Coordinates of C-alpha atoms (C1' of nucleotides) in Angstrom, one line a residue:
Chain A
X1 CA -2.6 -1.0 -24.3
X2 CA -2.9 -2.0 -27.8
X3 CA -0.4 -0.6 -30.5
X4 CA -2.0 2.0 -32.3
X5 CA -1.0 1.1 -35.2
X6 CA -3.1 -1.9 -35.6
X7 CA -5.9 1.1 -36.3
X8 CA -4.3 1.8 -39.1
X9 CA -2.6 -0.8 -41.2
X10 CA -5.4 -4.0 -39.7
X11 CA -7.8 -2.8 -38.0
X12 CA -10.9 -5.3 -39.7
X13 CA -8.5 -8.0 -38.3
X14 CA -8.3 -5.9 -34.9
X15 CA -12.0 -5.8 -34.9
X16 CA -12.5 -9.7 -35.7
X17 CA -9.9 -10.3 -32.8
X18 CA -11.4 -8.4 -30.5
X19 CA -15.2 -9.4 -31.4
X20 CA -13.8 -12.8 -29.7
X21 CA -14.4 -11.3 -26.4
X22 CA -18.2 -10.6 -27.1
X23 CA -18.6 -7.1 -26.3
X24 CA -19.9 -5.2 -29.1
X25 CA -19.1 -2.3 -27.2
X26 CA -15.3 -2.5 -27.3
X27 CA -15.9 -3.0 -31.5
X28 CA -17.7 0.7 -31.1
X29 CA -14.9 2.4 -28.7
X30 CA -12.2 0.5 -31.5
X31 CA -13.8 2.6 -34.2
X32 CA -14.1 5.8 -32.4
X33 CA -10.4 5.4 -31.7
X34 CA -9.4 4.9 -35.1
X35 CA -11.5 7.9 -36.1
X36 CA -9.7 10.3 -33.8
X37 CA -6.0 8.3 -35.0
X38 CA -6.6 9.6 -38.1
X39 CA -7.6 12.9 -37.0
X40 CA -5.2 13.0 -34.9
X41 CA -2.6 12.7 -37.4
X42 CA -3.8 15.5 -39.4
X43 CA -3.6 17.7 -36.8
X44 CA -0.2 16.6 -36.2
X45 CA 1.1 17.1 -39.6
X46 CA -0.5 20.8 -40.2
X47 CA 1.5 21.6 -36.6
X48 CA 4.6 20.4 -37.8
X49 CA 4.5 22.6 -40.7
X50 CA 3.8 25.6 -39.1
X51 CA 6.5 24.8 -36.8
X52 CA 8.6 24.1 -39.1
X53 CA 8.1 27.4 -40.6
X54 CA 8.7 28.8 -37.4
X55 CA 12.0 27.1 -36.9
X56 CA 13.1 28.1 -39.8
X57 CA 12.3 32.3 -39.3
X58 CA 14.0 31.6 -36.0
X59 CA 17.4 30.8 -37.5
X60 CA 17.3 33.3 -39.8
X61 CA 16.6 35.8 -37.4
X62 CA 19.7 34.4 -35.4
X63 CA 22.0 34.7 -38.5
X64 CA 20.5 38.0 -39.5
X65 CA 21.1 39.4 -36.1
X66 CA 24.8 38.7 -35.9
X67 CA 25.6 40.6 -39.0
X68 CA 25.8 44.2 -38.3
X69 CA 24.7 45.7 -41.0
X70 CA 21.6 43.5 -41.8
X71 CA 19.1 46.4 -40.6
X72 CA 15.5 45.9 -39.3
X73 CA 15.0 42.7 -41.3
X74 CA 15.1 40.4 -38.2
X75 CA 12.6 42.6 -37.0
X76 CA 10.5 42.0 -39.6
X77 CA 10.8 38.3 -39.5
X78 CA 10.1 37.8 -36.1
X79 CA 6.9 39.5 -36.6
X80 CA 6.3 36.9 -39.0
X81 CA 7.1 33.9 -37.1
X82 CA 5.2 35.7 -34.2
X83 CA 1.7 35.1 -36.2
X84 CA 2.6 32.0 -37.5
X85 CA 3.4 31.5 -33.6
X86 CA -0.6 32.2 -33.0
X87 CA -1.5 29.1 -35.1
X88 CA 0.8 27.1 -33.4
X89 CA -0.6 27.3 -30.6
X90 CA -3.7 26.6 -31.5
X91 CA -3.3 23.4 -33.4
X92 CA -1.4 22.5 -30.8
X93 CA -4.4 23.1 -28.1
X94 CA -6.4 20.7 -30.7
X95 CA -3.7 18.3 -30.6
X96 CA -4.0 18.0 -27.1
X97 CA -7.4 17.3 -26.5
X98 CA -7.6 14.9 -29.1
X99 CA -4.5 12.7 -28.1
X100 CA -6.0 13.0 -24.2
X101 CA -9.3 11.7 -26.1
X102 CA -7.8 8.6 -27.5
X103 CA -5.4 7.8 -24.8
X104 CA -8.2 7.6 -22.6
X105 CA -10.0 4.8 -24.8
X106 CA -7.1 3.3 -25.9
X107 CA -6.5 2.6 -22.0
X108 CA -9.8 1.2 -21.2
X109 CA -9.6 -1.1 -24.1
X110 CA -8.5 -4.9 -23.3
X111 CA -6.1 -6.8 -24.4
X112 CA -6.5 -8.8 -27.8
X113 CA -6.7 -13.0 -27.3
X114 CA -4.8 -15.2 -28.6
X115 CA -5.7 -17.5 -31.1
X116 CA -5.2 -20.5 -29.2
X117 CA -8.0 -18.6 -26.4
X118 CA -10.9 -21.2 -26.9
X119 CA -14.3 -19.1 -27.7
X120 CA -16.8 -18.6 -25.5
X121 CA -19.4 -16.1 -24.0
X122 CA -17.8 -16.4 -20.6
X123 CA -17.1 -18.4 -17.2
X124 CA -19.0 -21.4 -18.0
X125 CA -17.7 -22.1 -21.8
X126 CA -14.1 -22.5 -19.9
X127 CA -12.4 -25.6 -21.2
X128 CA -10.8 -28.4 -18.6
X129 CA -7.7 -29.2 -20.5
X130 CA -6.4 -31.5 -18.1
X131 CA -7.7 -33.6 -14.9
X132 CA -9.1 -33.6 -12.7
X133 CA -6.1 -35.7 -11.0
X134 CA -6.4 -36.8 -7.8
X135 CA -9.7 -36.6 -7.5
X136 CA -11.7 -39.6 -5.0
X137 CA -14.6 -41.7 -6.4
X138 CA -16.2 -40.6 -3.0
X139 CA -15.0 -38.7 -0.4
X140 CA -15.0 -39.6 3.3
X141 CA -17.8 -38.0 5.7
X142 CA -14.6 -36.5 7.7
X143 CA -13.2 -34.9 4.4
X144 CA -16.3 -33.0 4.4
X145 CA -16.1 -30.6 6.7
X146 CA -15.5 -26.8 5.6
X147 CA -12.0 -25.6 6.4
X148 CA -13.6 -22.9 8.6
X149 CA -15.3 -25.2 11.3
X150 CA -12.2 -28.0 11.3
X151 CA -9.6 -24.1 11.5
X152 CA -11.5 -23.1 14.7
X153 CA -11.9 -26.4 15.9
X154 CA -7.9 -27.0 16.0
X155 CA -8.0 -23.3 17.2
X156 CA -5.7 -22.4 14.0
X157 CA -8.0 -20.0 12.7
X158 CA -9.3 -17.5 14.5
X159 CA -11.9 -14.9 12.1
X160 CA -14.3 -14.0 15.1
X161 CA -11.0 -12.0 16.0
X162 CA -9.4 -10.7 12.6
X163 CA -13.3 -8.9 12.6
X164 CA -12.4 -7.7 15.6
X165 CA -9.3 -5.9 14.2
X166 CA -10.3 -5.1 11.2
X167 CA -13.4 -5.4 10.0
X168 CA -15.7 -8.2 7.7
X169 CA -13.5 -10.1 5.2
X170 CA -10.2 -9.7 6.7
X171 CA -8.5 -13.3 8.4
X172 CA -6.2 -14.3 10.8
X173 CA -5.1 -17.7 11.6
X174 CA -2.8 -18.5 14.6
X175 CA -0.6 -21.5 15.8
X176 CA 0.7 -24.0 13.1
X177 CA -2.3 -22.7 10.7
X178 CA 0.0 -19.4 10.8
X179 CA 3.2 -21.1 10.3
X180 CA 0.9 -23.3 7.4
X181 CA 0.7 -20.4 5.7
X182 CA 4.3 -19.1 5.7
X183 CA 5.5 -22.4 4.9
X184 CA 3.6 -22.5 1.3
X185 CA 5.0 -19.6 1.0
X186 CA 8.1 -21.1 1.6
X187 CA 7.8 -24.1 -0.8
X188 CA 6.9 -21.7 -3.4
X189 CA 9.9 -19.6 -3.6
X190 CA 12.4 -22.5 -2.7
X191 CA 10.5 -24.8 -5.9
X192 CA 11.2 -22.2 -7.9
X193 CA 14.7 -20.2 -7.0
X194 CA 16.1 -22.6 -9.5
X195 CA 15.3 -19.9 -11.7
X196 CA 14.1 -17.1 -10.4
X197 CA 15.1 -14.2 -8.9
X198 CA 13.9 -13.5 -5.6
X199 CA 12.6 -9.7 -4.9
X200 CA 11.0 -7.9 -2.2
X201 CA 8.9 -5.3 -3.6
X202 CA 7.4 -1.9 -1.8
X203 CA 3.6 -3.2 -1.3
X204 CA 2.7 0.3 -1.5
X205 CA 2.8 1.9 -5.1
X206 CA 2.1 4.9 -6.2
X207 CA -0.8 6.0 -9.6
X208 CA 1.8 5.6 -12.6
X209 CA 3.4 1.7 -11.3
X210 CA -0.7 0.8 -10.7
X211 CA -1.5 2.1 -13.8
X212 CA 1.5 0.3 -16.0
X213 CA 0.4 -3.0 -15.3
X214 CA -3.3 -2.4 -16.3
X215 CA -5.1 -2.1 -12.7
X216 CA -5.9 2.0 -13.4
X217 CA -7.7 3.5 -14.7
X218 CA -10.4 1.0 -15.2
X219 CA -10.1 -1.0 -11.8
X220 CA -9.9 1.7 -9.2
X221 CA -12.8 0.5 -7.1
X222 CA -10.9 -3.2 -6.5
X223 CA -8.0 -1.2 -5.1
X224 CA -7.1 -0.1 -1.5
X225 CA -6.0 3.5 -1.7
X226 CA -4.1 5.4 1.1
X227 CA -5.5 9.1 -0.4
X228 CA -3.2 11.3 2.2
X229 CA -0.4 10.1 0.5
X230 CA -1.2 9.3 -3.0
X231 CA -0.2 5.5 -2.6
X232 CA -2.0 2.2 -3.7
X233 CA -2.1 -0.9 -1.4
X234 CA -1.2 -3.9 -4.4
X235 CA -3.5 -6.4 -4.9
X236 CA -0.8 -8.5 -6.1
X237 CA 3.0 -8.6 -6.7
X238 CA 2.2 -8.4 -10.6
X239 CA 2.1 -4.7 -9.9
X240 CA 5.5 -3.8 -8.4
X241 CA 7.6 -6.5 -10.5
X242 CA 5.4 -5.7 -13.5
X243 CA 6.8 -1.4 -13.1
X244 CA 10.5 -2.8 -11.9
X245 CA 11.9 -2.7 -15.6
X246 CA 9.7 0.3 -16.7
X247 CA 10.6 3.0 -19.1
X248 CA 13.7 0.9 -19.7
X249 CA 15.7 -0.8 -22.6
X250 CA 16.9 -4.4 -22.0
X251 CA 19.6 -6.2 -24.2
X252 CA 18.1 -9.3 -25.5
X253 CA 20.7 -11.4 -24.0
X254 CA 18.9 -10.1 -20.8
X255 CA 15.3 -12.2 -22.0
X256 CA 13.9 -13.9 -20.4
X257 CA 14.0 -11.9 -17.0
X258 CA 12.2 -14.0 -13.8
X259 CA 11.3 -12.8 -11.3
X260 CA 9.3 -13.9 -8.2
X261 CA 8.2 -12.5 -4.9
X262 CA 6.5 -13.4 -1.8
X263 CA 3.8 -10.2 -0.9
X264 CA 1.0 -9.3 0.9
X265 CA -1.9 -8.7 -1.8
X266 CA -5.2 -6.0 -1.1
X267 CA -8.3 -6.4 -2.4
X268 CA -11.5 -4.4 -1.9
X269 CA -13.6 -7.2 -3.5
X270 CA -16.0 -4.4 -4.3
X271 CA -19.3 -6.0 -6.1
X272 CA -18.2 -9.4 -3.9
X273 CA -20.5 -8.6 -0.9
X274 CA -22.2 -11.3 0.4
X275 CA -19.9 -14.0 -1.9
X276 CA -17.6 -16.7 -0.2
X277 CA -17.9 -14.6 3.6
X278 CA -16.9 -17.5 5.3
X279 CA -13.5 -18.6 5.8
X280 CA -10.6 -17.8 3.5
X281 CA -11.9 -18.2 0.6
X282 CA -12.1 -14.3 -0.2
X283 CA -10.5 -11.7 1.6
X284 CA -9.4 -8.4 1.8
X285 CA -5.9 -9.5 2.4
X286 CA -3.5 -12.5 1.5
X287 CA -1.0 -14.0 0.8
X288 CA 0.9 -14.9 -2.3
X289 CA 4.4 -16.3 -4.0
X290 CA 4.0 -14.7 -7.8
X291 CA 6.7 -15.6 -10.8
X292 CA 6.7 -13.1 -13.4
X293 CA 8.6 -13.1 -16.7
X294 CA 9.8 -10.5 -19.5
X295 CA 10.4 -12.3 -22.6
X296 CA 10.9 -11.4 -26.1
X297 CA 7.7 -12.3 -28.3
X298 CA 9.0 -15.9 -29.5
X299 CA 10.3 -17.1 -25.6
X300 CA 7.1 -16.3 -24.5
X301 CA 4.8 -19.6 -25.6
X302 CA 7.4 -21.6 -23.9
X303 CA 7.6 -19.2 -20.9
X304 CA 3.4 -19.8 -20.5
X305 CA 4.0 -23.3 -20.4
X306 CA 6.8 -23.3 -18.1
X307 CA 5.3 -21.5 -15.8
X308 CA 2.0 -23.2 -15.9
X309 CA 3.8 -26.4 -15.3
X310 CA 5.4 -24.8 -12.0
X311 CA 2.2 -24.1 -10.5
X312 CA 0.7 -26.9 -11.1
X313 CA 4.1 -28.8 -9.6
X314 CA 3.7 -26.9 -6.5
X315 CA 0.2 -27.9 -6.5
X316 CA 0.4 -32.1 -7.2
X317 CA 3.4 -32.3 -4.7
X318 CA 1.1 -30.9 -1.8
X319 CA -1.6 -33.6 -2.8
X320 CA -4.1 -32.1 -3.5
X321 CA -7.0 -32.8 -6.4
X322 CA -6.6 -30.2 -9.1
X323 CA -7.9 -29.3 -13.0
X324 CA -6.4 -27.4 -15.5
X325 CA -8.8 -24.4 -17.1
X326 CA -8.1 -23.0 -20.4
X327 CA -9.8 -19.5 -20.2
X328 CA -12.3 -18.8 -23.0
X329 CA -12.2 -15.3 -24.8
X330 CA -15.2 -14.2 -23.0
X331 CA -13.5 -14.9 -19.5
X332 CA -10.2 -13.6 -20.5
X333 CA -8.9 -11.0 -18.4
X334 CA -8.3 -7.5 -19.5
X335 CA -4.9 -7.5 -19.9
X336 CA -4.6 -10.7 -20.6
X337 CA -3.8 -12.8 -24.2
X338 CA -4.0 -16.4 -22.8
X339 CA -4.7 -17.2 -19.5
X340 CA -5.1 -21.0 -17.7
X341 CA -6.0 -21.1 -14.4
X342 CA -5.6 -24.3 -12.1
X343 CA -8.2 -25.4 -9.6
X344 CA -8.7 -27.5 -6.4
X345 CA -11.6 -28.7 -5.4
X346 CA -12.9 -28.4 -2.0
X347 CA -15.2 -31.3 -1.0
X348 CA -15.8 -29.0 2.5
X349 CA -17.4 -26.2 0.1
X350 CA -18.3 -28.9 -2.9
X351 CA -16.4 -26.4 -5.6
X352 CA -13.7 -25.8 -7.3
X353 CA -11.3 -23.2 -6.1
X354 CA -9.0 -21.4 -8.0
X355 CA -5.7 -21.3 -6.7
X356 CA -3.9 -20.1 -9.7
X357 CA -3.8 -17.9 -12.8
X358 CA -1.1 -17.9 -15.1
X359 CA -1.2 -15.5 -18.1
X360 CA 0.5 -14.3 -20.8
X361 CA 0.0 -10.4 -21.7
X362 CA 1.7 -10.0 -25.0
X363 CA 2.8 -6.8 -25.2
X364 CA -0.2 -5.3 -23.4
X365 CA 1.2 -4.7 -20.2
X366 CA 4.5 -3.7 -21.1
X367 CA 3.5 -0.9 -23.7
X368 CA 1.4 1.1 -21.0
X369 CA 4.8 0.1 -18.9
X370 CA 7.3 1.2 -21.9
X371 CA 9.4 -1.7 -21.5
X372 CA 11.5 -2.3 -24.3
X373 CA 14.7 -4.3 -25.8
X374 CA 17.1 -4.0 -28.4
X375 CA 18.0 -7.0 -30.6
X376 CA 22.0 -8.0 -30.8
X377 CA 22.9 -5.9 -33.7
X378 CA 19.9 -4.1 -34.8
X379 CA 18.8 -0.7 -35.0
X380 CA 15.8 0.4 -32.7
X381 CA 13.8 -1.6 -30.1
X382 CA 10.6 -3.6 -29.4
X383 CA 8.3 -3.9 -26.8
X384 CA 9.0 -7.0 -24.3
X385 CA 6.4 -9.4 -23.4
X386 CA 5.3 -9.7 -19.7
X387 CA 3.9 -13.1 -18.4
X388 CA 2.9 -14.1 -14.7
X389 CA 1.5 -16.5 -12.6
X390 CA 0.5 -17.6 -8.9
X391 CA 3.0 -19.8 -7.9
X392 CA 1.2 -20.2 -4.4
X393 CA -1.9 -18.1 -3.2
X394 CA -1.8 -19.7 0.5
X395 CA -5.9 -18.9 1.7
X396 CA -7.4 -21.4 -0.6
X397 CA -5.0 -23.9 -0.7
X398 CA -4.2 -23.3 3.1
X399 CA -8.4 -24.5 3.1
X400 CA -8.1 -27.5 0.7
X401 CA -5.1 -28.7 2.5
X402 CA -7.4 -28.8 6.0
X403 CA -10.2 -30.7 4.0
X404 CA -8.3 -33.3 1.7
X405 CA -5.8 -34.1 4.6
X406 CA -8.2 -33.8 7.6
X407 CA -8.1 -37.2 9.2
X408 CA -11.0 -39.4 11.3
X409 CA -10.0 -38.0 14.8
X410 CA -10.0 -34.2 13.5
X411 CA -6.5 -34.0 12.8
X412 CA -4.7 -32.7 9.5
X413 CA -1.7 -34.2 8.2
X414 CA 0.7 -31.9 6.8
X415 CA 1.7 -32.9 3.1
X416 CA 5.4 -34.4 3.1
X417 CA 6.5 -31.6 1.3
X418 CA 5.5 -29.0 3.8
X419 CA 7.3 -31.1 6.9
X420 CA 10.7 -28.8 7.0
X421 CA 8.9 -25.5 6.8
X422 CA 6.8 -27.2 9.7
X423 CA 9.1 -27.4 12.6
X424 CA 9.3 -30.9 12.6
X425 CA 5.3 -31.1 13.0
X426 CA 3.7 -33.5 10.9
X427 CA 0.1 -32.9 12.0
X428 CA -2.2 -30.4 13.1
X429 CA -4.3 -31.8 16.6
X430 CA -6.8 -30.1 18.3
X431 CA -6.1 -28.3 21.1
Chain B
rG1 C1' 10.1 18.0 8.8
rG2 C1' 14.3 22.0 7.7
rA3 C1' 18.5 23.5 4.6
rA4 C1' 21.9 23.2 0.5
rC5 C1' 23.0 21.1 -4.1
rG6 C1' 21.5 18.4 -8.1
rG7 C1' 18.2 15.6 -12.3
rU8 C1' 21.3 15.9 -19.9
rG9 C1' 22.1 9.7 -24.5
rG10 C1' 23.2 2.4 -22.2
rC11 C1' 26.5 4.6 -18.1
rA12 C1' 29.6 8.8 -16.5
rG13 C1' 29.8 13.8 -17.6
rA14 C1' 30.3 18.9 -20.5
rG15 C1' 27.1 22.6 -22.3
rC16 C1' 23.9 27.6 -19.1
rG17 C1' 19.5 32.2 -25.0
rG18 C1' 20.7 31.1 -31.7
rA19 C1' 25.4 27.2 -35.8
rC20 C1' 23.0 21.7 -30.0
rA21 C1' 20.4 15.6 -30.9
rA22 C1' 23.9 17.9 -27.8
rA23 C1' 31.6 17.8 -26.5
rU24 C1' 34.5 14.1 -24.1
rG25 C1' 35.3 9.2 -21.8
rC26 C1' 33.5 4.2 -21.0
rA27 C1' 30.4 0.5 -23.0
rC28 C1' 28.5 -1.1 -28.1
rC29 C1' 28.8 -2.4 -33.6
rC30 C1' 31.9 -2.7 -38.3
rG31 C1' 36.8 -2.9 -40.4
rC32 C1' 42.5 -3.0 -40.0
rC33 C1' 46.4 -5.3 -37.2
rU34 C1' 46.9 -10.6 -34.8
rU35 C1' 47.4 -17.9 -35.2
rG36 C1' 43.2 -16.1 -31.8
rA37 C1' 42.3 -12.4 -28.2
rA38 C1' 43.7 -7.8 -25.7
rA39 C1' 45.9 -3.2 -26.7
rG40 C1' 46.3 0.2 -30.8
rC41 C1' 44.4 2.5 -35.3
rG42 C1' 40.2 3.9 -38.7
rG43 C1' 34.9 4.2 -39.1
rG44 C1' 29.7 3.8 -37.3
rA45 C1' 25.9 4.4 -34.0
rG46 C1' 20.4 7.9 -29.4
rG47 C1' 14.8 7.4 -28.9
rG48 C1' 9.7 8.4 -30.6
rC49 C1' 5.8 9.9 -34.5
rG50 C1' 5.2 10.2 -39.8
rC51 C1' 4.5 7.2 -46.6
rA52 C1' 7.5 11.5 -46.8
rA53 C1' 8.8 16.5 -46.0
rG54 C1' 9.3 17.2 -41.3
rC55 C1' 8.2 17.3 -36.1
rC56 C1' 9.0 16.0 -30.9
rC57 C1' 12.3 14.3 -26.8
rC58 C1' 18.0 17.4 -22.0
rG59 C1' 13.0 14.8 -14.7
rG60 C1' 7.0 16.2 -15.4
rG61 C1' 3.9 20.5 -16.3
rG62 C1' 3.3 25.7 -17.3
rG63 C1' 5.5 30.6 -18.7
rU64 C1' 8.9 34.4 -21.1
rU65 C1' 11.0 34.8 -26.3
rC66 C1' 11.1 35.3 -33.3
rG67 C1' 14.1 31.3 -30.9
rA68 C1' 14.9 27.5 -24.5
rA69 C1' 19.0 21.9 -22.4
rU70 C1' 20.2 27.1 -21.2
rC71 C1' 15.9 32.3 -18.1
rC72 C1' 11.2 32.3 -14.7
rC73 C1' 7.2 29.6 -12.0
rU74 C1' 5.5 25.0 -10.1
rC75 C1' 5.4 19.8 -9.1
rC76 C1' 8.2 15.2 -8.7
rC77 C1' 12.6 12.6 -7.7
rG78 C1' 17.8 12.1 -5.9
rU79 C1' 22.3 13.3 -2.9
rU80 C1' 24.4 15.6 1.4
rC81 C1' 23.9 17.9 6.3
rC82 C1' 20.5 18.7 10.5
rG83 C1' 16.2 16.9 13.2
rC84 C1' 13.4 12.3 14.3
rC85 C1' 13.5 7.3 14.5
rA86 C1' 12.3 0.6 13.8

RNA sequence: GGAACGGUGGCAGAGCGGACAAAUGCACCCGCCUUGAAAGCGGGAGGGCGCAAGCCCCGGGGGUUCGAAUCCCUCCCGUUCCGCCA
């Protein structure tokens, strides 16, 4: 959520930031927010005088009434305060519906970028900052198969069945492709417990933790929900590390707080019907190693770039052929101020893939979330800044592992790095 | 799932219709003392909105009242006991 008081003191320069995103829409909804602020306040300083005046009848009707011989004149002034009482009420009523008014735009309104966000309309005015590395001149014929035909070949993926269980969209491999997959998700968190603390969050939330990070009200549809009992399935560990800290006050000797977690992420993938059905590419449910910081407004640059560099780490050491996205302000996520994402291509598929998003939220996130510090010494507190990235989402690089390291005979060689998580097996052979 | 008891400041914990933003202790900040620290002594300090006056905040919501942390209703959460269970 933005802070409201950019509608007061700046909102031209709010407008101008926002216009960055090209959606002249959000420029309208900005202004009808700002309208209602102001209205809003009105309302809220004619209440306060009438309660004021109320308050103050109300002591003297308490004073009055414990001196015996002060007659009916606490009658009198309680019948007073009782009409004033009236118009309380209804300024009050006022109040209400115009603070539900704005808190209802002021949550569906995005995030302001950064000024670092490169321009741009949206996907395809993305900047490559860096690669691609790794990349082949040409790629082998053998390197060209899609990860789906060489996963059932070496019988480690097995999709025909996971439909079986569960429906379109949903994956299961088997074998060492599932002990593939729990060994990114191994690497991950042992790259990065060097700094991070490890958590295992509920992956079951309820309205309020889905809501803090920015997922309600706007994305409902993307979301599992179990109705019966009020509960959200998360589509990533974002959500319950995000809501850990929330409604709380951290010291800043606390900042930066890391965090990172291994979870299983749901995703409806409504509007994706039809797109990437094949293989892992997209699916209802994955896999995921997240690392997630709080920081106080100056750590964060540094944070964005440290975690970036983490990713991408994870991502040279297992060998595979990656670029480096700087998201444009027409791409840019809700919530998000600046956001890079890293890709790997897939010569089975002939694309890139995104295997990782690392963002900074400002204090976006952490305002719906109310998480605040308190600087050494100083009065009052401050919102925090909340940044996060994929350290490892396993589907798509579990699929550009069995393309770049599929071999002439079939086979795919596990990356050095994944050999301890791997039993001792340093390649996958067909059955 | 049933029963009982609870939810108050960073934490612990009093208050149970009016003088309560709320005792007290711990933690915190500033002094004094000390070579330095601890202890001790003195002082300060909750959060939010507002230019301000002022208003709001004692789990959430609603009600009673001139007036609610305090009474009533409701929901949520916690603890303990019972039941059930990986």
């Amino acid at each position: 959520m933005l802070d409201a008081r950019l509608l007061r003191t700046d909102l031209p320069a709010t407008i101008a930031a926002l216009a960055r995103r090209g959606k002249p829409e959000l420029i309208d909804q900005l202004q009808t927010a700002a309208a209602l602020d102001s209205r809003l306040r009105e309302i809220t300083s004619e209440r306060d005088t009438v309660r004021a005046r109320v308050n103050e009848l109300s002591k003297e009707i308490g004073r009055l009434r414990r001196q015996p011989d002060a007659g009916d004149e606490a009658e009198r002034l309680a019948t007073e305060s009782r009409a004033f009482g009236e118009q309380e009420r209804q300024l009050a009523e006022d109040h209400g519906a115009i603070s539900a008014q704005l808190r209802d735009i002021m949550l569906g309104l995005p995030n302001l970028p950064s000024e670092l966000a490169p321009d741009g309309a949206g996907e395809d005015d993305n900047v490559v900052v860096k690669g691609p590395i790794g990349l082949p001149d040409e790629y082998p014929d053998h390197q060209l198969v899609p990860h789906w035909e060489t996963g059932a070949a070496l019988g480690i993926l097995d999709n025909e069945r996971a439909v079986k269980l569960s429906g379109a969209m949903f994956t299961m491999t088997r074998g060492l492709g599932a002990t593939l997959g729990r060994a990114l998700c191994q690497l991950a968190l042992d790259r990065n417990a060097d700094a991070f603390e490890e958590i295992r969050p509920p992956s079951l939330v309820t309205s309020a933790t889905l809501t803090a990070s920015g997922q309600l009200p706007k994305f409902a549809d993307d979301a599992f929900a179990i109705e019966r009992d009020d509960l959200w399935a998360i589509p990533t560990a974002e959500v319950p590390l995000t809501s850990i800290y929330r409604d709380e006050v951290l010291a800043d000797t606390d900042l930066p707080v890391r965090m990172m977690a291994y979870t299983p992420c749901y995703r409806r993938e409504a509007g994706s019907a039809g797109k990437d059905t094949r293989g892992m590419l997209r699916a209802h449910e994955f896999d995921k190693v997240e690392i997630l910081a709080l920081a106080t407004p100056e750590q964060s640059p540094d944070l964005l770039d440290e975690l970036l560099g983490r990713a991408e780490a994870t991502i040279a050491a297992l060998e595979l052929p990656y670029r480096i996205i700087d998201i444009c302000t027409g791409d840019l996520g809700q919530t998000h101020h600046r956001s890079f994402d890293i890709e790997v291509w897939s010569p089975g598929t002939q694309a890139w893939l995104e295997v990782s998003s690392v963002s900074w939220f400002s204090d976006y996130q952490a305002r719906r979330a109310n998480i605040r510090f308190r600087r050494t010494g100083q009065k009052g507190t401050e919102i925090v800044h909340t940044l996060n990235g994929s350290a490892l989402a396993v589907p798509r690089v579990w699929a550009a592992i069995l393309e770049n390291h599929r071999q002439p005979d079939g086979s795919v060689v596990i990356p050095e790095v994944l050999r301890p998580y791997m039993r001792g097996a340093d390649v996958i052979l067909p059955k």
